[in-house]
CSV table of C-alpha atoms and ligand atoms in Angstrom, one decimal:
chain,number,residue,atom,x,y,z
A,1,MET,CA,-122.6,129.5,105.5
A,2,THR,CA,-119.9,129.9,102.9
A,3,ALA,CA,-119.5,133.0,100.7
A,4,ALA,CA,-120.3,130.9,97.6
A,5,GLU,CA,-123.6,129.6,99.2
A,6,LEU,CA,-124.6,133.2,100.0
A,7,THR,CA,-123.9,134.2,96.4
A,8,ARG,CA,-126.1,131.4,95.1
A,9,LEU,CA,-128.9,132.3,97.5
A,10,GLY,CA,-128.7,135.9,96.3
A,11,GLU,CA,-129.0,134.8,92.7
A,12,GLU,CA,-132.0,132.7,93.5
A,13,LEU,CA,-133.7,135.8,95.0
A,14,GLY,CA,-132.9,138.1,92.1
A,15,ILE,CA,-130.3,140.2,94.0
A,16,ASP,CA,-127.7,141.4,91.6
A,17,VAL,CA,-124.7,141.5,93.9
A,18,VAL,CA,-124.4,140.2,97.5
A,19,GLY,CA,-121.6,139.9,100.0
A,20,ALA,CA,-120.9,139.5,103.7
A,21,ALA,CA,-118.6,141.1,106.2
A,22,ALA,CA,-118.1,140.7,110.0
A,23,ALA,CA,-120.4,143.0,112.0
A,24,ARG,CA,-117.6,145.4,113.3
A,25,PRO,CA,-117.5,149.2,113.8
A,26,TYR,CA,-116.9,151.4,110.7
A,27,ALA,CA,-114.2,153.4,112.6
A,28,GLU,CA,-112.9,155.4,109.5
A,29,THR,CA,-116.4,156.2,108.3
A,30,GLU,CA,-117.4,157.5,111.7
A,31,GLN,CA,-114.3,159.7,111.8
A,32,ALA,CA,-115.1,160.9,108.2
A,33,ILE,CA,-118.7,161.8,109.2
A,34,ARG,CA,-117.6,163.7,112.2
A,35,GLU,CA,-114.9,165.6,110.2
A,36,ARG,CA,-117.2,166.4,107.3
A,37,ARG,CA,-120.0,167.5,109.6
A,38,ALA,CA,-117.6,169.9,111.4
A,39,ARG,CA,-116.6,171.3,107.9
A,40,GLY,CA,-120.2,171.9,107.1
A,41,LEU,CA,-120.1,169.5,104.1
A,42,PHE,CA,-123.5,167.9,105.0
A,43,ALA,CA,-125.4,171.2,105.0
A,44,ASP,CA,-128.3,170.6,107.4
A,45,MET,CA,-128.8,166.9,106.7
A,46,ARG,CA,-129.5,164.5,109.6
A,47,PHE,CA,-129.9,161.0,108.2
A,48,THR,CA,-126.9,158.8,109.0
A,49,MET,CA,-124.9,161.9,110.0
A,50,ALA,CA,-127.0,162.8,113.1
A,51,GLN,CA,-125.8,159.7,115.0
A,52,PRO,CA,-122.7,158.2,113.6
A,53,GLU,CA,-122.3,156.3,116.9
A,54,VAL,CA,-125.3,154.3,115.6
A,55,SER,CA,-125.0,154.4,111.8
A,56,CYS,CA,-121.3,153.3,111.9
A,57,HIS,CA,-121.9,150.5,114.4
A,58,PRO,CA,-123.7,147.5,112.8
A,59,GLU,CA,-122.6,145.4,115.8
A,60,THR,CA,-125.2,147.3,117.9
A,61,LEU,CA,-128.1,146.9,115.5
A,62,LEU,CA,-129.0,143.4,116.8
A,63,SER,CA,-128.2,141.6,119.9
A,64,ASP,CA,-125.5,139.0,119.0
A,65,ALA,CA,-125.0,140.6,115.6
A,66,ARG,CA,-122.3,138.5,113.7
A,67,THR,CA,-122.6,139.4,110.0
A,68,VAL,CA,-123.5,142.3,107.8
A,69,VAL,CA,-124.9,141.1,104.5
A,70,SER,CA,-124.9,143.8,101.8
A,71,ALA,CA,-127.0,143.6,98.7
A,72,ALA,CA,-127.2,145.7,95.5
A,73,LEU,CA,-130.1,145.8,93.1
A,74,CYS,CA,-129.6,147.3,89.7
A,75,TYR,CA,-132.3,149.8,88.6
A,76,TYR,CA,-130.9,150.8,85.2
A,77,ALA,CA,-133.3,150.9,82.3
A,78,PRO,CA,-133.2,153.0,79.2
A,79,GLY,CA,-135.7,155.8,79.0
A,80,PRO,CA,-136.7,158.9,77.1
A,81,GLU,CA,-135.3,162.4,77.6
A,82,PRO,CA,-137.9,165.0,78.8
A,83,GLY,CA,-140.0,166.6,76.0
A,84,ALA,CA,-141.7,170.0,76.0
A,85,GLY,CA,-143.4,170.7,79.4
A,86,GLU,CA,-141.7,167.7,81.1
A,87,GLY,CA,-139.2,167.3,84.0
A,88,ARG,CA,-136.6,164.6,84.5
A,89,LEU,CA,-136.4,162.2,87.4
A,90,PRO,CA,-133.2,160.5,88.4
A,91,ARG,CA,-133.1,156.8,87.4
A,92,TYR,CA,-133.3,155.3,90.9
A,93,THR,CA,-136.7,156.9,91.4
A,94,TRP,CA,-138.4,155.7,88.1
A,95,ALA,CA,-139.8,152.9,90.2
A,96,ASP,CA,-139.6,152.0,93.9
A,97,ALA,CA,-136.2,150.2,93.9
A,98,TYR,CA,-135.9,150.5,97.7
A,99,ALA,CA,-139.1,148.6,98.2
A,100,ASP,CA,-138.1,145.8,95.8
A,101,LEU,CA,-134.7,145.4,97.6
A,102,ARG,CA,-136.3,145.5,101.0
A,103,GLU,CA,-138.6,142.6,100.0
A,104,LYS,CA,-135.7,140.6,98.6
A,105,LEU,CA,-133.7,141.1,101.8
A,106,GLU,CA,-136.6,140.0,104.0
A,107,ALA,CA,-136.8,136.8,101.9
A,108,LEU,CA,-133.1,136.4,102.3
A,109,GLY,CA,-133.4,136.8,106.1
A,110,ALA,CA,-136.1,134.2,106.3
A,111,ARG,CA,-133.9,131.8,104.2
A,112,LEU,CA,-130.9,132.4,106.4
A,113,GLY,CA,-132.8,131.7,109.6
A,114,GLY,CA,-131.8,133.2,113.0
A,115,GLU,CA,-132.5,136.8,114.1
A,116,TYR,CA,-132.0,139.5,111.6
A,117,ARG,CA,-132.8,143.1,110.8
A,118,VAL,CA,-133.2,144.7,107.3
A,119,LEU,CA,-132.1,148.3,106.7
A,120,VAL,CA,-132.5,149.9,103.3
A,121,ASP,CA,-131.6,153.6,103.0
A,122,ALA,CA,-132.2,153.8,106.7
A,123,ASN,CA,-130.7,156.4,109.1
A,124,GLN,CA,-129.3,153.7,111.3
A,125,HIS,CA,-126.8,152.3,108.9
A,126,VAL,CA,-124.3,153.7,106.3
A,127,ASP,CA,-125.1,151.4,103.4
A,128,ARG,CA,-122.1,152.1,101.2
A,129,GLU,CA,-119.5,151.2,103.8
A,130,GLY,CA,-121.2,147.9,104.5
A,131,ALA,CA,-121.2,147.2,100.7
A,132,ALA,CA,-117.5,148.2,100.4
A,133,ARG,CA,-116.5,145.9,103.3
A,134,ALA,CA,-118.6,143.0,101.9
A,135,GLY,CA,-116.9,143.2,98.5
A,136,VAL,CA,-120.1,144.3,96.7
A,137,GLY,CA,-118.3,147.3,95.2
A,138,PHE,CA,-115.6,150.0,95.6
A,139,TYR,CA,-115.8,153.7,96.2
A,140,GLY,CA,-115.6,155.9,93.1
A,141,LYS,CA,-114.3,159.5,93.2
A,142,ASN,CA,-117.9,160.5,92.9
A,143,THR,CA,-118.4,158.6,96.3
A,144,MET,CA,-120.7,156.2,94.6
A,145,LEU,CA,-120.3,152.5,95.4
A,146,ILE,CA,-119.4,150.9,92.1
A,147,THR,CA,-120.1,147.2,91.4
A,148,ARG,CA,-118.0,145.3,88.9
A,149,THR,CA,-121.1,144.0,87.0
A,150,HIS,CA,-123.7,146.8,87.3
A,151,GLY,CA,-121.6,149.9,87.8
A,152,SER,CA,-123.1,152.4,90.2
A,153,TRP,CA,-126.6,152.0,88.9
A,154,VAL,CA,-127.6,150.1,92.0
A,155,VAL,CA,-129.4,150.8,95.3
A,156,LEU,CA,-127.9,149.2,98.4
A,157,GLY,CA,-129.5,147.5,101.3
A,158,THR,CA,-128.2,145.8,104.4
A,159,LEU,CA,-129.2,142.8,106.5
A,160,VAL,CA,-127.6,142.4,110.0
A,161,THR,CA,-127.9,138.8,111.2
A,162,ASP,CA,-126.7,136.6,114.1
A,163,VAL,CA,-125.9,133.9,111.5
A,164,GLU,CA,-122.1,133.4,110.9
A,165,ILE,CA,-121.3,133.8,107.2
A,166,GLU,CA,-117.9,133.6,105.6
A,167,PRO,CA,-116.7,137.1,104.7
A,168,SER,CA,-116.6,137.9,101.0
A,169,ALA,CA,-113.3,139.1,99.4
A,170,PRO,CA,-113.1,142.9,99.0
A,171,LEU,CA,-113.0,144.2,95.4
A,172,GLU,CA,-109.5,145.3,94.7
A,173,LEU,CA,-110.5,148.0,92.2
A,174,ASP,CA,-110.3,151.7,92.0
A,175,CYS,CA,-110.8,154.6,89.6
A,176,GLY,CA,-107.2,154.8,88.5
A,177,SER,CA,-106.4,158.1,86.9
A,178,CYS,CA,-109.9,158.8,85.7
A,179,THR,CA,-111.5,162.1,86.7
A,180,LEU,CA,-114.5,162.2,84.4
A,181,CYS,CA,-117.1,162.6,87.1
A,182,ILE,CA,-115.2,165.5,88.8
A,183,GLU,CA,-115.1,167.3,85.4
A,184,ALA,CA,-118.7,166.6,84.7
A,185,CYS,CA,-120.2,167.8,88.0
A,186,PRO,CA,-121.5,171.2,87.0
A,187,THR,CA,-121.1,172.8,90.4
A,188,GLY,CA,-117.7,171.6,91.6
A,189,ALA,CA,-119.3,169.4,94.3
A,190,LEU,CA,-116.7,166.7,93.8
A,191,ASP,CA,-113.6,168.9,93.6
A,192,GLU,CA,-112.2,166.9,96.6
A,193,PRO,CA,-112.1,163.4,95.1
A,194,GLY,CA,-114.2,160.9,97.1
A,195,VAL,CA,-116.0,163.6,99.0
A,196,VAL,CA,-119.3,165.3,98.1
A,197,ASP,CA,-119.7,168.9,99.2
A,198,SER,CA,-123.5,168.7,99.7
A,199,THR,CA,-123.8,172.5,99.9
A,200,LYS,CA,-122.9,172.4,96.1
A,201,CYS,CA,-124.7,169.2,95.1
A,202,LEU,CA,-127.7,169.6,92.9
A,203,SER,CA,-129.2,166.4,94.3
A,204,TYR,CA,-129.0,167.8,97.8
A,205,TRP,CA,-130.7,171.1,96.8
A,206,THR,CA,-133.7,169.3,95.2
A,207,GLN,CA,-134.3,167.7,98.6
A,208,ALA,CA,-133.4,170.6,100.8
A,209,PRO,CA,-135.9,172.5,103.0
A,210,ASP,CA,-134.7,175.9,101.6
A,211,ALA,CA,-134.6,178.1,98.6
A,212,ILE,CA,-132.4,176.6,95.8
A,213,PRO,CA,-129.4,179.0,95.5
A,214,GLU,CA,-129.7,181.0,92.2
A,215,PRO,CA,-126.5,179.9,90.6
A,216,TYR,CA,-127.7,176.3,90.8
A,217,ARG,CA,-131.2,176.8,89.3
A,218,GLU,CA,-130.0,177.1,85.7
A,219,GLU,CA,-127.7,174.0,86.2
A,220,LEU,CA,-130.7,171.9,87.1
A,221,GLY,CA,-132.2,172.3,83.6
A,222,ALA,CA,-135.2,170.0,83.4
A,223,GLN,CA,-134.2,168.0,86.5
A,224,VAL,CA,-137.0,168.1,89.0
A,225,TYR,CA,-135.4,165.8,91.6
A,226,GLY,CA,-131.9,164.3,92.2
A,227,CYS,CA,-129.0,164.4,89.7
A,228,ASP,CA,-127.4,161.6,87.7
A,229,ILE,CA,-124.6,163.6,86.0
A,230,CYS,CA,-121.7,162.1,87.9
A,231,GLN,CA,-123.0,158.6,87.2
A,232,ASP,CA,-123.7,159.3,83.5
A,233,ALA,CA,-120.1,160.3,83.2
A,234,CYS,CA,-118.7,157.1,84.7
A,235,PRO,CA,-117.0,154.5,82.4
A,236,TRP,CA,-117.9,151.7,84.9
A,237,ASN,CA,-121.6,152.3,83.9
A,238,ARG,CA,-121.1,151.7,80.2
A,239,GLY,CA,-121.2,147.9,80.4
A,240,ILE,CA,-124.7,147.7,82.0
A,241,GLU,CA,-126.0,150.5,79.8
A,242,LYS,CA,-125.1,148.5,76.7
A,243,ARG,CA,-126.4,145.2,78.1
A,244,ARG,CA,-129.7,146.8,79.0
A,245,ALA,CA,-130.1,149.1,76.0
A,246,ASP,CA,-132.9,147.1,74.5
A,247,ARG,CA,-134.8,146.3,77.7
A,248,GLU,CA,-138.1,147.9,78.5
A,249,ALA,CA,-138.3,150.0,81.6
A,250,PRO,CA,-140.5,148.2,84.2
A,251,ALA,CA,-144.2,148.7,84.0
A,252,GLY,CA,-145.2,151.9,85.7
A,253,ALA,CA,-141.7,153.4,85.5
A,254,GLU,CA,-141.7,157.2,85.5
A,255,PRO,CA,-138.6,158.7,83.8
A,256,VAL,CA,-140.3,162.0,83.2
A,257,VAL,CA,-143.1,164.0,84.8
A,258,SER,CA,-145.5,166.6,83.6
A,259,LEU,CA,-144.5,170.1,85.0
A,260,LEU,CA,-148.1,171.2,84.7
A,261,ASP,CA,-149.1,168.2,86.9
A,262,TRP,CA,-146.5,169.1,89.5
A,263,LEU,CA,-147.7,172.7,89.5
A,264,GLN,CA,-151.4,172.0,89.5
A,265,ALA,CA,-152.3,168.6,91.0
A,266,PRO,CA,-153.8,168.8,94.5
A,267,GLY,CA,-151.0,168.7,97.2
A,268,GLU,CA,-152.4,165.6,98.9
A,269,GLU,CA,-152.4,163.7,95.7
A,270,LEU,CA,-148.7,164.6,94.9
A,271,ARG,CA,-147.7,163.7,98.4
A,272,GLU,CA,-149.2,160.2,98.0
A,273,ARG,CA,-148.1,159.6,94.4
A,274,TYR,CA,-144.5,160.5,95.3
A,275,ALA,CA,-144.2,158.7,98.6
A,276,ARG,CA,-141.2,156.9,97.1
A,277,LEU,CA,-139.2,160.2,97.0
A,278,TYR,CA,-137.7,161.9,100.0
A,279,PHE,CA,-138.7,165.6,100.4
A,280,PRO,CA,-138.8,167.5,103.7
A,281,ARG,CA,-141.7,166.6,105.9
A,282,ASN,CA,-143.4,165.1,102.8
A,283,ASP,CA,-144.5,168.6,102.0
A,284,PRO,CA,-145.4,168.8,98.3
A,285,ARG,CA,-144.4,172.5,98.2
A,286,TYR,CA,-140.8,171.3,97.7
A,287,LEU,CA,-141.8,169.4,94.5
A,288,ARG,CA,-143.6,172.5,93.3
A,289,ARG,CA,-140.5,174.6,94.0
A,290,ASN,CA,-138.4,172.2,91.9
A,291,ALA,CA,-141.1,172.2,89.1
A,292,LEU,CA,-141.0,176.1,89.1
A,293,VAL,CA,-137.2,175.9,88.5
A,294,ALA,CA,-137.6,173.4,85.7
A,295,ALA,CA,-140.4,175.6,84.2
A,296,GLY,CA,-138.2,178.6,84.3
A,297,ASN,CA,-135.5,176.7,82.5
A,298,SER,CA,-137.8,175.3,79.9
A,299,GLY,CA,-138.2,178.4,77.7
A,300,ASP,CA,-141.8,177.1,77.2
A,301,SER,CA,-144.2,180.0,77.3
A,302,THR,CA,-147.2,177.7,77.6
A,303,LEU,CA,-146.2,177.1,81.2
A,304,VAL,CA,-146.5,180.8,82.2
A,305,GLU,CA,-150.1,180.6,83.2
A,306,ALA,CA,-149.3,177.7,85.5
A,307,VAL,CA,-146.4,179.5,87.1
A,308,ARG,CA,-148.1,182.9,87.5
A,309,PRO,CA,-150.4,182.1,90.4
A,310,TYR,CA,-147.4,181.1,92.5
A,311,ALA,CA,-145.9,184.6,92.0
A,312,GLU,CA,-149.0,185.8,94.1
A,313,ASP,CA,-148.6,183.0,96.7
A,314,ASP,CA,-148.2,183.9,100.4
A,315,ASP,CA,-145.6,181.2,100.6
A,316,GLU,CA,-142.4,183.1,100.2
A,317,LEU,CA,-140.4,180.1,99.0
A,318,LEU,CA,-142.9,179.5,96.1
A,319,HIS,CA,-143.4,183.2,95.4
A,320,GLU,CA,-139.7,183.8,95.0
A,321,HIS,CA,-139.1,180.8,92.8
A,322,ALA,CA,-142.1,181.7,90.6
A,323,GLU,CA,-140.8,185.3,90.2
A,324,TRP,CA,-137.4,183.9,89.1
A,325,ALA,CA,-139.1,181.5,86.6
A,326,LEU,CA,-141.2,184.3,85.1
A,327,VAL,CA,-138.1,186.4,84.6
A,328,ARG,CA,-136.5,183.5,82.8
A,329,LEU,CA,-139.6,183.0,80.8
A,330,ASP,CA,-139.6,186.7,80.0
A,331,ALA,CA,-143.1,186.9,81.3
A,332,ARG,CA,-143.0,189.0,84.4
A,333,SER,CA,-146.1,191.2,84.5
B,1,B12,C1,-127.2,161.5,102.9
B,1,B12,C2,-127.2,160.8,101.5
B,1,B12,C3,-127.1,161.6,100.4
B,1,B12,C4,-126.7,163.0,100.5
B,1,B12,C5,-125.2,163.1,100.7
B,1,B12,C6,-124.4,162.1,99.9
B,1,B12,C7,-123.0,161.8,100.4
B,1,B12,N1,-122.0,161.7,99.5
B,1,B12,O1,-122.8,161.5,101.6
B,1,B12,C8,-127.2,163.6,99.1
B,1,B12,C9,-128.6,164.2,99.2
B,1,B12,C10,-126.3,164.6,98.4
B,1,B12,C11,-127.2,162.3,98.3
B,1,B12,C12,-127.2,162.2,96.9
B,1,B12,C13,-127.3,161.0,96.2
B,1,B12,N2,-127.5,159.8,96.7
B,1,B12,CO1,-127.6,159.4,98.6
B,1,B12,N3,-127.6,158.8,100.3
B,1,B12,C14,-127.4,159.4,101.5
B,1,B12,C15,-127.5,158.4,102.6
B,1,B12,C16,-128.9,158.6,103.3
B,1,B12,C17,-126.4,158.6,103.6
B,1,B12,C18,-125.0,158.7,103.0
B,1,B12,C19,-123.9,158.8,104.0
B,1,B12,O2,-123.9,158.3,105.1
B,1,B12,N4,-122.8,159.6,103.8
B,1,B12,C20,-121.7,159.8,104.7
B,1,B12,C21,-120.4,159.8,104.0
B,1,B12,C22,-119.3,159.5,105.1
B,1,B12,O3,-120.3,158.7,103.1
B,1,B12,P1,-119.5,158.6,101.7
B,1,B12,O4,-119.5,159.8,100.9
B,1,B12,O5,-120.0,157.3,101.2
B,1,B12,O6,-118.0,158.5,102.4
B,1,B12,C23,-117.1,157.5,101.9
B,1,B12,C24,-116.2,158.0,100.8
B,1,B12,O7,-116.0,159.4,101.0
B,1,B12,C25,-114.9,157.2,101.0
B,1,B12,N5,-113.7,158.0,100.8
B,1,B12,C26,-113.1,158.8,101.7
B,1,B12,N6,-112.0,159.4,101.1
B,1,B12,C27,-112.0,158.9,99.8
B,1,B12,C28,-111.1,159.3,98.8
B,1,B12,C29,-111.3,158.7,97.5
B,1,B12,C30,-110.3,159.0,96.4
B,1,B12,C31,-112.4,157.8,97.3
B,1,B12,C32,-112.6,157.2,96.0
B,1,B12,C33,-113.3,157.5,98.3
B,1,B12,C34,-113.1,158.1,99.6
B,1,B12,O8,-114.9,156.8,102.4
B,1,B12,C35,-116.0,157.3,103.0
B,1,B12,C36,-116.6,156.3,104.0
B,1,B12,O9,-115.6,155.8,104.9
B,1,B12,C37,-127.4,157.0,101.9
B,1,B12,C38,-128.2,155.9,102.5
B,1,B12,C39,-127.6,155.2,103.7
B,1,B12,N7,-128.4,155.0,104.7
B,1,B12,O10,-126.4,155.0,103.7
B,1,B12,C40,-127.8,157.4,100.4
B,1,B12,C41,-127.1,156.7,99.3
B,1,B12,C42,-125.6,156.9,99.5
B,1,B12,N8,-127.5,157.6,98.1
B,1,B12,C43,-127.7,156.9,97.0
B,1,B12,C44,-128.0,157.6,95.8
B,1,B12,C45,-128.5,156.7,94.7
B,1,B12,C46,-127.8,158.9,95.6
B,1,B12,C47,-127.8,159.7,94.3
B,1,B12,C48,-127.2,159.0,93.1
B,1,B12,C49,-129.3,160.1,94.0
B,1,B12,C50,-129.5,160.9,92.8
B,1,B12,N9,-129.6,160.4,91.6
B,1,B12,O11,-129.7,162.1,92.9
B,1,B12,C51,-127.0,161.0,94.7
B,1,B12,C52,-125.5,160.9,94.4
B,1,B12,C53,-124.7,162.0,94.9
B,1,B12,C54,-123.3,161.5,95.2
B,1,B12,N10,-122.3,161.7,94.2
B,1,B12,O12,-123.0,160.9,96.3
B,1,B12,C55,-127.4,155.5,97.2
B,1,B12,C56,-126.0,155.2,96.6
B,1,B12,C57,-125.9,153.8,95.9
B,1,B12,C58,-124.5,153.6,95.4
B,1,B12,N11,-124.3,152.8,94.3
B,1,B12,O13,-123.5,154.2,95.9
B,1,B12,C59,-127.5,155.3,98.8
B,1,B12,C60,-126.5,154.2,99.4
B,1,B12,C61,-128.9,154.9,99.1
B,1,B12,C62,-129.2,153.4,98.9
B,1,B12,N12,-129.5,152.8,100.0
B,1,B12,O14,-129.1,152.9,97.8
B,1,B12,N13,-127.3,161.2,99.1
B,2,SF4,S1,-125.1,164.4,92.0
B,2,SF4,FE1,-124.8,166.0,90.5
B,2,SF4,S2,-124.3,167.9,91.6
B,2,SF4,FE2,-124.1,166.1,93.0
B,2,SF4,S3,-122.0,165.5,92.9
B,2,SF4,FE3,-123.0,164.3,91.3
B,2,SF4,S4,-122.9,165.6,89.4
B,2,SF4,FE4,-122.4,166.9,91.1
B,3,SF4,S1,-116.1,158.7,86.4
B,3,SF4,FE1,-114.0,158.0,86.7
B,3,SF4,S2,-113.3,158.9,88.6
B,3,SF4,FE2,-115.5,159.1,88.6
B,3,SF4,S3,-116.2,157.4,89.7
B,3,SF4,FE3,-116.2,156.8,87.5
B,3,SF4,S4,-114.2,155.8,87.2
B,3,SF4,FE4,-114.1,156.9,89.1
């Protein structure tokens, strides 16, 4: 199959950017993972980092693997800022973009024929490196994979196949002298351009199995999960934001959440409703922890009654975050 035929097939299936590369080891990425792990830059994360000998070797993911097809799906939609009593979600979680992309890649695999394997946000494959090799985008200094047409507001997925596809030309683009994301990151997590120090990244801390360090709590503001600051700052994202400014967010999209709901809904219900988010062991206490931080930052005294029971909680994590929130709300009894 030629690269042009693959592009046409991608368009037919509603994939925003698609490209192909030979299924060969990602030697430099494997090296980068090992070095960054040794420097402690991944905190306690496992994901792709636990087994770089797998996640950087697409040639081992399928017997007779020939081609890595990388696909990007844009999720950008305009949406409201959080109002009183609300928390903000990062854009990629407003709907289940990973599920949409997975479906499209399955359809692509069926159309290509042969044996194939679909991996979207999976621990067995480093999606951004596949995308960079397949010309889907280039690495920004915020480490995001940036596409020419949809900026970095894309999720990435991968299809490994035994079908031979002509490699796509790599994108010969880079950030130039821009440093906007580095300046915008409130915690200095991007001070080494092109490398995230996860121990300083707000997105990491909202997903971590630990207490959120105190200096970062205030920086989170109303954010109850993830962080979009280094993407909001990026000039490559302006084009798509303008083009989609008048679009409606997809039905059921959830740009903001009720903090009261996150503090008071039954745990089992939260776990099910937010299955599209990663949080440790799917334990809703981590969503509650994040809501306590946002409540503490809100200055909204109507939330005090919902926060107070957690200050009595036996769970030390929730107890301590609630105490912190009550102090911020000036309501410690
Ligand atoms: C672990 C993980 C995280 C961790 C660590 C992120 C990290 N930078 O590694 C945390 C929890 C912090 C995180 C946060 C986010 N993530 Co994340 N994450 C992953 C995951 C599971 C693995 C990433 C990985 O393997 N990293 C390892 C290192 C080696 O990768 P890297 O940073 O890309 O390294 C390259 C660059 O450093 C580059 N490089 C090296 N030197 C230099 C120098 C310069 C100057 C430049 C420009 C580049 C450069 O080369 C390296 C590779 O060889 C992937 C899914 C997957 N299976 O791949 C999603 C993924 C990367 N995440 C994604 C998203 C959307 C996010 C968030 C935006 C979510 C949010 N809104 O909160 C943030 C963004 C934070 C950021 N600036 O990166 C998307 C990214 C889509 C895109 N367009 O790039 C992915 C691909 C998920 C998906 N399938 O769509 N994430
Ligand atoms: S996601 Fe937020 S905290 Fe993490 S590097 Fe980007 S701006 Fe910094
Ligand atoms: S904000 Fe500037 S430096 Fe950062 S990723 Fe975008 S273009 Fe690159």
